[in-house]
PDB file of C-alpha atoms in Angstrom:
ATOM      1  CA  MET B   5      11.298  20.576 -22.465  1.00 48.00           C
ATOM      2  CA  LEU B   6       8.416  17.944 -21.036  1.00 67.00           C
ATOM      3  CA  TYR B   7      11.718  16.033 -18.803  1.00 69.00           C
ATOM      4  CA  THR B   8      14.788  16.277 -17.034  1.00 74.00           C
ATOM      5  CA  ILE B   9      17.626  14.152 -16.303  1.00 71.00           C
ATOM      6  CA  VAL B  10      19.419  13.722 -13.076  1.00 70.00           C
ATOM      7  CA  ASP B  11      22.041  11.918 -11.234  1.00 65.00           C
ATOM      8  CA  GLY B  12      20.133   9.475  -9.377  1.00 65.00           C
ATOM      9  CA  ILE B  13      21.924   9.772  -6.359  1.00 72.00           C
ATOM     10  CA  ALA B  14      19.486  12.094  -5.546  1.00 69.00           C
ATOM     11  CA  THR B  15      17.401   9.080  -4.688  1.00 71.00           C
ATOM     12  CA  MET B  16      19.300   8.518  -1.349  1.00 78.00           C
ATOM     13  CA  ASN B  17      18.198  10.537   1.096  1.00 78.00           C
ATOM     14  CA  SER B  18      14.578  11.469  -0.598  1.00 86.00           C
ATOM     15  CA  THR B  19      11.767   9.712  -1.881  1.00 91.00           C
ATOM     16  CA  PHE B  20      10.636   9.414  -5.216  1.00 94.00           C
ATOM     17  CA  ASP B  21       7.676   8.357  -7.204  1.00 96.00           C
ATOM     18  CA  ILE B  22       8.436   5.413  -9.256  1.00 97.00           C
ATOM     19  CA  LEU B  23      11.078   2.674  -9.451  1.00 95.00           C
ATOM     20  CA  VAL B  24      11.950   0.347 -12.682  1.00 96.00           C
ATOM     21  CA  ILE B  25      13.236  -3.195 -12.028  1.00 95.00           C
ATOM     22  CA  GLY B  26      14.039  -5.630 -14.031  1.00 94.00           C
ATOM     23  CA  GLN B  27      16.493  -7.961 -15.526  1.00 92.00           C
ATOM     24  CA  ARG B  28      19.882  -6.013 -17.751  1.00 89.00           C
ATOM     25  CA  GLY B  29      18.825  -6.195 -21.335  1.00 89.00           C
ATOM     26  CA  ILE B  30      15.151  -6.628 -21.734  1.00 92.00           C
ATOM     27  CA  GLY B  31      14.248  -3.275 -23.316  1.00 90.00           C
ATOM     28  CA  LYS B  32      13.006  -1.492 -19.639  1.00 90.00           C
ATOM     29  CA  THR B  33      15.373   1.752 -20.794  1.00 87.00           C
ATOM     30  CA  THR B  34      13.834   1.793 -24.031  1.00 89.00           C
ATOM     31  CA  MET B  35      10.274   1.634 -22.680  1.00 92.00           C
ATOM     32  CA  LEU B  36      11.257   4.329 -20.748  1.00 90.00           C
ATOM     33  CA  ARG B  37      12.269   6.772 -23.642  1.00 88.00           C
ATOM     34  CA  LYS B  38       9.335   5.619 -25.057  1.00 90.00           C
ATOM     35  CA  TYR B  39       7.771   7.132 -22.339  1.00 92.00           C
ATOM     36  CA  VAL B  40       9.409  10.015 -20.968  1.00 88.00           C
ATOM     37  CA  MET B  41      10.666  10.941 -25.024  1.00 83.00           C
ATOM     38  CA  GLY B  42       7.839   9.494 -26.977  1.00 79.00           C
ATOM     39  CA  THR B  43      10.508   7.404 -29.072  1.00 72.00           C
ATOM     40  CA  HIS B  44      12.325   4.210 -29.039  1.00 65.00           C
ATOM     41  CA  ASP B  45      15.140   5.563 -31.010  1.00 64.00           C
ATOM     42  CA  GLU B  46      18.526   5.203 -29.089  1.00 61.00           C
ATOM     43  CA  PRO B  47      19.555   8.873 -27.726  1.00 56.00           C
ATOM     44  CA  SER B  48      22.892  10.390 -27.286  1.00 50.00           C
ATOM     45  CA  PHE B  49      22.811   9.766 -23.297  1.00 54.00           C
ATOM     46  CA  GLU B  50      22.191   6.849 -21.173  1.00 61.00           C
ATOM     47  CA  LEU B  51      18.920   6.716 -18.839  1.00 61.00           C
ATOM     48  CA  SER B  52      20.070   3.686 -16.425  1.00 65.00           C
ATOM     49  CA  GLU B  53      20.426   4.786 -12.816  1.00 70.00           C
ATOM     50  CA  CYS B  54      19.672   8.303 -13.707  1.00 80.00           C
ATOM     51  CA  LEU B  55      16.575  10.023 -12.232  1.00 86.00           C
ATOM     52  CA  VAL B  56      14.312  11.143 -15.145  1.00 89.00           C
ATOM     53  CA  TYR B  57      11.572  13.847 -14.266  1.00 90.00           C
ATOM     54  CA  LYS B  58       8.683  13.829 -16.644  1.00 92.00           C
ATOM     55  CA  SER B  59       5.941  16.608 -16.491  1.00 90.00           C
ATOM     56  CA  VAL B  60       2.474  15.426 -16.023  1.00 89.00           C
ATOM     57  CA  GLU B  61      -0.900  17.382 -16.150  1.00 84.00           C
ATOM     58  CA  MET B  62      -2.726  17.332 -12.713  1.00 78.00           C
ATOM     59  CA  PRO B  63      -6.444  16.685 -12.964  1.00 69.00           C
ATOM     60  CA  CYS B  64      -8.638  19.903 -12.007  1.00 60.00           C
ATOM     61  CA  SER B  65     -11.179  19.383  -9.562  1.00 53.00           C
ATOM     62  CA  CYS B  66     -13.199  22.607 -11.038  1.00 48.00           C
ATOM     63  CA  ASP B  67     -15.467  22.948 -13.811  1.00 44.00           C
ATOM     64  CA  LEU B  68     -13.102  25.351 -15.375  1.00 41.00           C
ATOM     65  CA  LYS B  69     -10.794  23.991 -18.239  1.00 46.00           C
ATOM     66  CA  ALA B  70      -6.978  23.244 -16.835  1.00 44.00           C
ATOM     67  CA  SER B  71      -4.569  25.446 -17.906  1.00 44.00           C
ATOM     68  CA  THR B  72      -0.554  24.064 -18.972  1.00 44.00           C
ATOM     69  CA  ASP B  73       1.001  26.542 -16.425  1.00 47.00           C
ATOM     70  CA  SER B  74       3.059  25.216 -13.866  1.00 46.00           C
ATOM     71  CA  ASN B  75       0.158  25.356 -11.264  1.00 55.00           C
ATOM     72  CA  THR B  76      -1.434  22.358 -12.920  1.00 80.00           C
ATOM     73  CA  ASN B  77       1.885  20.135 -13.459  1.00 87.00           C
ATOM     74  CA  ARG B  78       3.785  17.870 -11.598  1.00 90.00           C
ATOM     75  CA  GLN B  79       7.078  16.750 -12.019  1.00 92.00           C
ATOM     76  CA  ILE B  80       7.135  12.722 -11.773  1.00 95.00           C
ATOM     77  CA  SER B  81      10.105  11.129 -10.618  1.00 94.00           C
ATOM     78  CA  ILE B  82      11.356   7.875 -12.590  1.00 94.00           C
ATOM     79  CA  LEU B  83      14.650   5.832 -11.448  1.00 92.00           C
ATOM     80  CA  ASP B  84      15.505   2.954 -14.029  1.00 90.00           C
ATOM     81  CA  SER B  85      17.554   1.104 -11.720  1.00 88.00           C
ATOM     82  CA  SER B  86      20.321  -1.501 -13.633  1.00 79.00           C
ATOM     83  CA  ALA B  87      21.397  -2.662 -10.637  1.00 80.00           C
ATOM     84  CA  GLY B  88      21.185  -6.540 -10.052  1.00 82.00           C
ATOM     85  CA  VAL B  89      19.107  -8.433  -7.302  1.00 82.00           C
ATOM     86  CA  ASP B  90      22.000  -8.336  -4.692  1.00 84.00           C
ATOM     87  CA  THR B  91      23.227  -5.173  -5.102  1.00 84.00           C
ATOM     88  CA  LEU B  92      19.518  -3.511  -5.038  1.00 83.00           C
ATOM     89  CA  LEU B  93      19.073  -5.275  -1.559  1.00 83.00           C
ATOM     90  CA  THR B  94      22.963  -4.259  -0.284  1.00 83.00           C
ATOM     91  CA  GLN B  95      24.478  -0.852  -1.441  1.00 79.00           C
ATOM     92  CA  ASN B  96      21.396   0.386  -3.254  1.00 82.00           C
ATOM     93  CA  SER B  97      18.654  -0.638  -0.889  1.00 87.00           C
ATOM     94  CA  TYR B  98      17.684   3.088  -0.447  1.00 88.00           C
ATOM     95  CA  GLN B  99      16.199   2.848  -4.035  1.00 89.00           C
ATOM     96  CA  VAL B 100      14.357   0.084  -2.847  1.00 92.00           C
ATOM     97  CA  LYS B 101      12.834   2.048   0.415  1.00 91.00           C
ATOM     98  CA  ASN B 102      12.483   5.605  -0.809  1.00 92.00           C
ATOM     99  CA  ALA B 103      10.616   4.538  -4.007  1.00 94.00           C
ATOM    100  CA  GLN B 104       6.433   5.410  -3.820  1.00 96.00           C
ATOM    101  CA  THR B 105       5.874   2.618  -6.468  1.00 98.00           C
ATOM    102  CA  MET B 106       7.213   0.500  -8.611  1.00 97.00           C
ATOM    103  CA  VAL B 107       7.182  -1.116 -12.043  1.00 98.00           C
ATOM    104  CA  PHE B 108       8.251  -4.698 -12.350  1.00 97.00           C
ATOM    105  CA  ALA B 109       9.726  -5.867 -16.098  1.00 97.00           C
ATOM    106  CA  TYR B 110      10.508  -9.148 -17.671  1.00 97.00           C
ATOM    107  CA  SER B 111      10.878  -9.926 -21.150  1.00 95.00           C
ATOM    108  CA  ALA B 112       8.157 -12.260 -22.769  1.00 95.00           C
ATOM    109  CA  ALA B 113      11.054 -13.870 -24.806  1.00 94.00           C
ATOM    110  CA  SER B 114      13.270 -14.897 -21.574  1.00 94.00           C
ATOM    111  CA  SER B 115      11.866 -17.151 -18.978  1.00 96.00           C
ATOM    112  CA  GLU B 116      15.211 -16.329 -17.038  1.00 96.00           C
ATOM    113  CA  SER B 117      14.214 -12.609 -17.190  1.00 96.00           C
ATOM    114  CA  PHE B 118      10.671 -13.481 -15.881  1.00 97.00           C
ATOM    115  CA  GLU B 119      12.162 -16.162 -13.014  1.00 96.00           C
ATOM    116  CA  SER B 120      14.918 -13.618 -12.146  1.00 95.00           C
ATOM    117  CA  LEU B 121      11.866 -10.796 -11.467  1.00 96.00           C
ATOM    118  CA  GLU B 122      10.071 -13.480  -9.129  1.00 96.00           C
ATOM    119  CA  TYR B 123      13.033 -13.593  -7.301  1.00 94.00           C
ATOM    120  CA  THR B 124      13.534 -10.231  -6.865  1.00 94.00           C
ATOM    121  CA  ILE B 125       9.820  -9.562  -5.924  1.00 95.00           C
ATOM    122  CA  ASN B 126      10.080 -12.198  -3.022  1.00 92.00           C
ATOM    123  CA  CYS B 127      13.478 -10.330  -2.138  1.00 91.00           C
ATOM    124  CA  ILE B 128      11.918  -6.813  -1.853  1.00 92.00           C
ATOM    125  CA  GLU B 129       9.012  -7.757   0.279  1.00 87.00           C
ATOM    126  CA  SER B 130      11.572  -9.420   2.736  1.00 82.00           C
ATOM    127  CA  VAL B 131      13.449  -5.327   2.798  1.00 81.00           C
ATOM    128  CA  ARG B 132       9.941  -3.579   2.646  1.00 85.00           C
ATOM    129  CA  ASP B 133       7.664  -5.968   4.698  1.00 82.00           C
ATOM    130  CA  LYS B 134       4.792  -4.744   2.126  1.00 88.00           C
ATOM    131  CA  LEU B 135       5.426  -4.238  -1.625  1.00 94.00           C
ATOM    132  CA  PRO B 136       4.431  -0.404  -2.964  1.00 96.00           C
ATOM    133  CA  PRO B 137       1.632  -0.179  -5.527  1.00 97.00           C
ATOM    134  CA  CYS B 138       2.949  -1.675  -8.518  1.00 98.00           C
ATOM    135  CA  VAL B 139       2.623  -2.752 -12.083  1.00 98.00           C
ATOM    136  CA  ILE B 140       4.007  -6.099 -13.844  1.00 98.00           C
ATOM    137  CA  VAL B 141       4.992  -5.295 -17.424  1.00 97.00           C
ATOM    138  CA  SER B 142       5.943  -7.939 -20.202  1.00 97.00           C
ATOM    139  CA  LEU B 143       7.806  -6.546 -22.677  1.00 95.00           C
ATOM    140  CA  LYS B 144       7.839  -7.629 -26.177  1.00 90.00           C
ATOM    141  CA  PRO B 145      10.780  -7.144 -28.311  1.00 79.00           C
ATOM    142  CA  ASP B 146       9.313  -8.510 -31.590  1.00 74.00           C
ATOM    143  CA  LEU B 147       6.020  -8.744 -33.116  1.00 67.00           C
ATOM    144  CA  GLY B 148       6.777 -12.041 -34.497  1.00 70.00           C
ATOM    145  CA  GLN B 149       9.133 -13.306 -31.886  1.00 74.00           C
ATOM    146  CA  THR B 150       7.924 -16.897 -29.778  1.00 81.00           C
ATOM    147  CA  ASP B 151       7.180 -16.082 -26.505  1.00 89.00           C
ATOM    148  CA  GLN B 152       8.636 -18.167 -23.798  1.00 94.00           C
ATOM    149  CA  VAL B 153       6.721 -16.629 -21.050  1.00 95.00           C
ATOM    150  CA  LEU B 154       2.753 -17.244 -21.306  1.00 94.00           C
ATOM    151  CA  ALA B 155       0.193 -14.452 -20.556  1.00 93.00           C
ATOM    152  CA  SER B 156      -1.162 -16.389 -17.727  1.00 95.00           C
ATOM    153  CA  GLN B 157       2.165 -16.821 -15.989  1.00 97.00           C
ATOM    154  CA  GLY B 158       2.068 -13.104 -15.864  1.00 96.00           C
ATOM    155  CA  GLU B 159      -1.251 -12.851 -14.621  1.00 97.00           C
ATOM    156  CA  GLN B 160      -0.287 -15.009 -12.010  1.00 97.00           C
ATOM    157  CA  LEU B 161       2.699 -13.109 -10.987  1.00 97.00           C
ATOM    158  CA  ALA B 162       0.594 -10.219 -10.939  1.00 97.00           C
ATOM    159  CA  LYS B 163      -2.208 -11.534  -8.770  1.00 96.00           C
ATOM    160  CA  SER B 164       0.188 -13.148  -6.162  1.00 95.00           C
ATOM    161  CA  CYS B 165       2.224  -9.786  -5.269  1.00 94.00           C
ATOM    162  CA  GLY B 166      -0.740  -7.883  -5.733  1.00 96.00           C
ATOM    163  CA  ALA B 167      -0.227  -5.600  -8.447  1.00 97.00           C
ATOM    164  CA  LEU B 168      -2.581  -3.225  -9.658  1.00 97.00           C
ATOM    165  CA  LEU B 169      -2.450  -4.617 -13.234  1.00 95.00           C
ATOM    166  CA  LEU B 170      -0.152  -6.479 -15.917  1.00 97.00           C
ATOM    167  CA  VAL B 171       0.159  -4.478 -18.899  1.00 96.00           C
ATOM    168  CA  GLU B 172       1.914  -6.266 -21.972  1.00 94.00           C
ATOM    169  CA  THR B 173       3.591  -3.980 -24.655  1.00 93.00           C
ATOM    170  CA  TYR B 174       5.614  -3.744 -27.626  1.00 90.00           C
ATOM    171  CA  LEU B 175       8.927  -2.095 -27.452  1.00 87.00           C
ATOM    172  CA  TYR B 176       9.556  -1.114 -31.460  1.00 85.00           C
ATOM    173  CA  ASP B 177       6.512  -0.113 -32.189  1.00 84.00           C
ATOM    174  CA  ASP B 178       4.576   3.597 -32.458  1.00 81.00           C
ATOM    175  CA  CYS B 179       2.468   2.714 -29.643  1.00 84.00           C
ATOM    176  CA  PRO B 180       2.442   4.575 -26.269  1.00 85.00           C
ATOM    177  CA  VAL B 181       3.301   3.018 -22.932  1.00 92.00           C
ATOM    178  CA  ASP B 182       1.264   5.049 -21.033  1.00 93.00           C
ATOM    179  CA  ASP B 183      -0.684   2.296 -19.743  1.00 94.00           C
ATOM    180  CA  VAL B 184       2.245   0.805 -17.842  1.00 96.00           C
ATOM    181  CA  PHE B 185       3.009   4.115 -16.075  1.00 96.00           C
ATOM    182  CA  ALA B 186      -0.730   5.947 -15.728  1.00 96.00           C
ATOM    183  CA  PRO B 187      -1.902   3.805 -12.715  1.00 96.00           C
ATOM    184  CA  LEU B 188       0.942   4.701 -10.482  1.00 97.00           C
ATOM    185  CA  VAL B 189       1.272   8.458 -11.683  1.00 96.00           C
ATOM    186  CA  GLU B 190      -2.380   8.223 -10.215  1.00 95.00           C
ATOM    187  CA  VAL B 191      -1.396   6.530  -7.040  1.00 96.00           C
ATOM    188  CA  VAL B 192       1.554   9.227  -6.400  1.00 96.00           C
ATOM    189  CA  LEU B 193      -0.959  11.943  -7.066  1.00 94.00           C
ATOM    190  CA  GLN B 194      -3.290  10.931  -4.421  1.00 92.00           C
ATOM    191  CA  ASN B 195      -0.479  10.593  -2.204  1.00 90.00           C
ATOM    192  CA  ASP B 196      -0.172  14.389  -2.526  1.00 88.00           C
ATOM    193  CA  LEU B 197      -3.465  15.176  -2.360  1.00 85.00           C
ATOM    194  CA  HIS B 198      -3.691  12.971   1.103  1.00 81.00           C
ATOM    195  CA  LYS B 199      -0.505  14.842   2.386  1.00 79.00           C
ATOM    196  CA  ALA B 200      -1.991  18.169   1.328  1.00 74.00           C
ATOM    197  CA  CYS B 201      -5.100  17.610   3.548  1.00 72.00           C
ATOM    198  CA  GLU B 202      -3.660  15.641   6.250  1.00 59.00           C
ATOM    199  CA  PRO B 203      -5.481  16.054   9.314  1.00 60.00           C
ATOM    200  CA  ILE B 204      -3.881  17.407  12.446  1.00 54.00           C
ATOM    201  CA  SER B 205      -2.903  14.098  14.827  1.00 56.00           C
ATOM    202  CA  PRO B 206      -4.784  14.060  18.420  1.00 58.00           C
ATOM    203  CA  ASN B 207      -1.665  14.204  19.955  1.00 61.00           C
ATOM    204  CA  SER B 208      -0.538  17.166  18.372  1.00 55.00           C
ATOM    205  CA  ALA B 209      -4.609  18.253  18.609  1.00 54.00           C
ATOM    206  CA  SER B 210      -4.100  17.700  22.204  1.00 59.00           C
ATOM    207  CA  SER B 211      -0.662  19.746  22.785  1.00 60.00           C
ATOM    208  CA  ALA B 212      -1.600  22.606  21.200  1.00 54.00           C
ATOM    209  CA  ALA B 213      -4.964  22.626  23.111  1.00 53.00           C
ATOM    210  CA  ARG B 214      -3.207  22.377  26.265  1.00 62.00           C
ATOM    211  CA  LYS B 215      -0.821  25.228  25.253  1.00 56.00           C
ATOM    212  CA  LEU B 216      -4.223  27.061  24.619  1.00 49.00           C
ATOM    213  CA  LYS B 217      -5.021  26.582  28.051  1.00 54.00           C
ATOM    214  CA  ASN B 218      -2.365  27.662  29.542  1.00 60.00           C
ATOM    215  CA  SER B 219      -1.788  30.419  28.165  1.00 52.00           C
ATOM    216  CA  VAL B 220      -5.276  31.564  28.997  1.00 46.00           C
ATOM    217  CA  SER B 221      -4.775  30.457  32.515  1.00 54.00           C
ATOM    218  CA  MET B 222      -1.171  32.789  33.318  1.00 52.00           C
ATOM    219  CA  ARG B 223      -3.303  35.595  31.309  1.00 48.00           C
ATOM    220  CA  THR B 224      -6.162  35.456  33.734  1.00 47.00           C
ATOM    221  CA  SER B 225      -3.674  35.065  36.619  1.00 50.00           C
ATOM    222  CA  SER B 226      -1.650  38.124  35.720  1.00 48.00           C
ATOM    223  CA  LEU B 227      -5.158  40.207  35.192  1.00 47.00           C
ATOM    224  CA  GLU B 228      -6.261  39.727  39.122  1.00 48.00           C
ATOM    225  CA  LEU B 229      -2.848  39.929  40.564  1.00 45.00           C
ATOM    226  CA  GLU B 230      -2.533  43.439  38.901  1.00 47.00           C
ATOM    227  CA  THR B 231      -5.611  44.725  40.772  1.00 46.00           C
ATOM    228  CA  VAL B 232      -4.956  43.236  44.190  1.00 46.00           C
ATOM    229  CA  PRO B 233      -2.892  45.415  46.402  1.00 49.00           C
ATOM    230  CA  ASP B 234      -0.770  43.917  49.186  1.00 48.00           C
ATOM    231  CA  ASN B 235      -2.638  44.803  51.849  1.00 48.00           C
ATOM    232  CA  HIS B 236      -5.876  42.859  51.180  1.00 47.00           C
ATOM    233  CA  SER B 237      -6.985  39.431  50.536  1.00 45.00           C
ATOM    234  CA  LEU B 238      -8.454  37.679  47.544  1.00 44.00           C
ATOM    235  CA  THR B 239     -10.955  36.308  50.108  1.00 45.00           C
ATOM    236  CA  ASN B 240     -12.372  40.090  50.574  1.00 47.00           C
ATOM    237  CA  ASP B 241     -16.132  40.372  50.101  1.00 48.00           C
ATOM    238  CA  LYS B 242     -15.597  44.212  48.781  1.00 48.00           C
ATOM    239  CA  PRO B 243     -13.953  44.795  45.148  1.00 49.00           C
ATOM    240  CA  LEU B 244      -9.923  45.201  45.782  1.00 45.00           C
ATOM    241  CA  LEU B 245      -8.888  48.234  44.036  1.00 46.00           C
ATOM    242  CA  PRO B 246      -5.070  49.779  44.665  1.00 49.00           C
ATOM    243  CA  GLU B 247      -5.266  52.709  47.476  1.00 49.00           C
ATOM    244  CA  ASN B 248      -5.175  54.852  44.462  1.00 54.00           C
ATOM    245  CA  ALA B 249      -8.662  54.610  43.488  1.00 54.00           C
ATOM    246  CA  GLU B 250      -9.018  56.211  40.503  1.00 59.00           C
ATOM    247  CA  GLY B 251      -5.982  54.368  39.002  1.00 58.00           C
ATOM    248  CA  GLY B 252      -7.334  51.187  40.483  1.00 59.00           C
ATOM    249  CA  LYS B 253     -10.568  51.761  38.312  1.00 64.00           C
ATOM    250  CA  ALA B 254      -8.387  52.655  35.173  1.00 63.00           C
ATOM    251  CA  LEU B 255      -6.774  49.517  35.386  1.00 61.00           C
ATOM    252  CA  ALA B 256      -9.897  47.294  36.509  1.00 63.00           C
ATOM    253  CA  ARG B 257     -11.542  48.804  33.108  1.00 68.00           C
ATOM    254  CA  LYS B 258      -8.313  48.051  31.477  1.00 63.00           C
ATOM    255  CA  ALA B 259      -8.534  44.314  32.481  1.00 61.00           C
ATOM    256  CA  THR B 260     -12.249  43.690  32.154  1.00 62.00           C
ATOM    257  CA  THR B 261     -12.277  44.969  28.328  1.00 64.00           C
ATOM    258  CA  THR B 262      -9.233  42.662  28.006  1.00 61.00           C
ATOM    259  CA  CYS B 263     -11.614  39.400  29.176  1.00 56.00           C
ATOM    260  CA  LEU B 264     -14.252  40.473  26.875  1.00 61.00           C
ATOM    261  CA  GLU B 265     -11.939  40.414  24.320  1.00 59.00           C
ATOM    262  CA  MET B 266     -10.452  37.235  24.970  1.00 58.00           C
ATOM    263  CA  SER B 267     -14.252  35.695  26.098  1.00 56.00           C
ATOM    264  CA  LEU B 268     -12.897  35.316  29.241  1.00 57.00           C
ATOM    265  CA  PRO B 269     -14.774  35.080  32.756  1.00 60.00           C
ATOM    266  CA  ILE B 270     -13.968  38.587  34.461  1.00 58.00           C
ATOM    267  CA  PRO B 271     -12.709  37.609  37.640  1.00 60.00           C
ATOM    268  CA  PRO B 272     -14.506  38.398  40.811  1.00 61.00           C
ATOM    269  CA  SER B 273     -11.535  40.560  42.047  1.00 56.00           C
ATOM    270  CA  ILE B 274     -11.134  43.128  39.289  1.00 54.00           C
ATOM    271  CA  LYS B 275     -15.169  43.903  38.891  1.00 53.00           C
ATOM    272  CA  THR B 276     -15.917  47.727  39.938  1.00 52.00           C
TER     273      THR B 276
END
């Protein structure tokens, strides 16, 4: 199976990849079925408010042909939200905040759905400050139906909200709707790559360096103290060894070896 479906409540406390937003009854769930299952036929289960995982093949960076095992596949999580804008921004605000990318859908046959989407986008911008990467999709229910929303209106909306692109797609033909989701899947995979290659922050690096320096300093100090008897001074010009000369020399040799292994300078007090 190339997809799995779980309860959308899983998005409350964790990020997910794609949030599909649009007025009820415009066909966005049908679009999602075409993308996930390859068919627009009604299934025996509901996708609305469910988190759908679709398996996509990750691009291979090597010259070898990518295999089809689990190591080269990524489960893309998609939530089809059926909430109205008021609910979306209150009880379901976690959906807006936790989505990496978004699909904004309207029906080309419904000017009301287009106006509602414009309002929804403006409201989401007030919640997130900045929209995540998004795609605007114009859903066409019938090949012969007259559009109430012009393509130029969709293009203007896409431009005003900084969408990656505007896609026009028919719901009930056999053409795939991959163009709607492909740009967002690419964003998600790039985010994964950036996280994997994320450098250590300067603060973390400085902290690690301080810890290493302190550790080395303490180790060096302990080596010096081990070879200094109570009845001598560190300012003495002569090499300092315990009263038991043979034991002191052995300890000094051990300390010298340790310093060499750690690439540390040999303290004057333990030179034999």
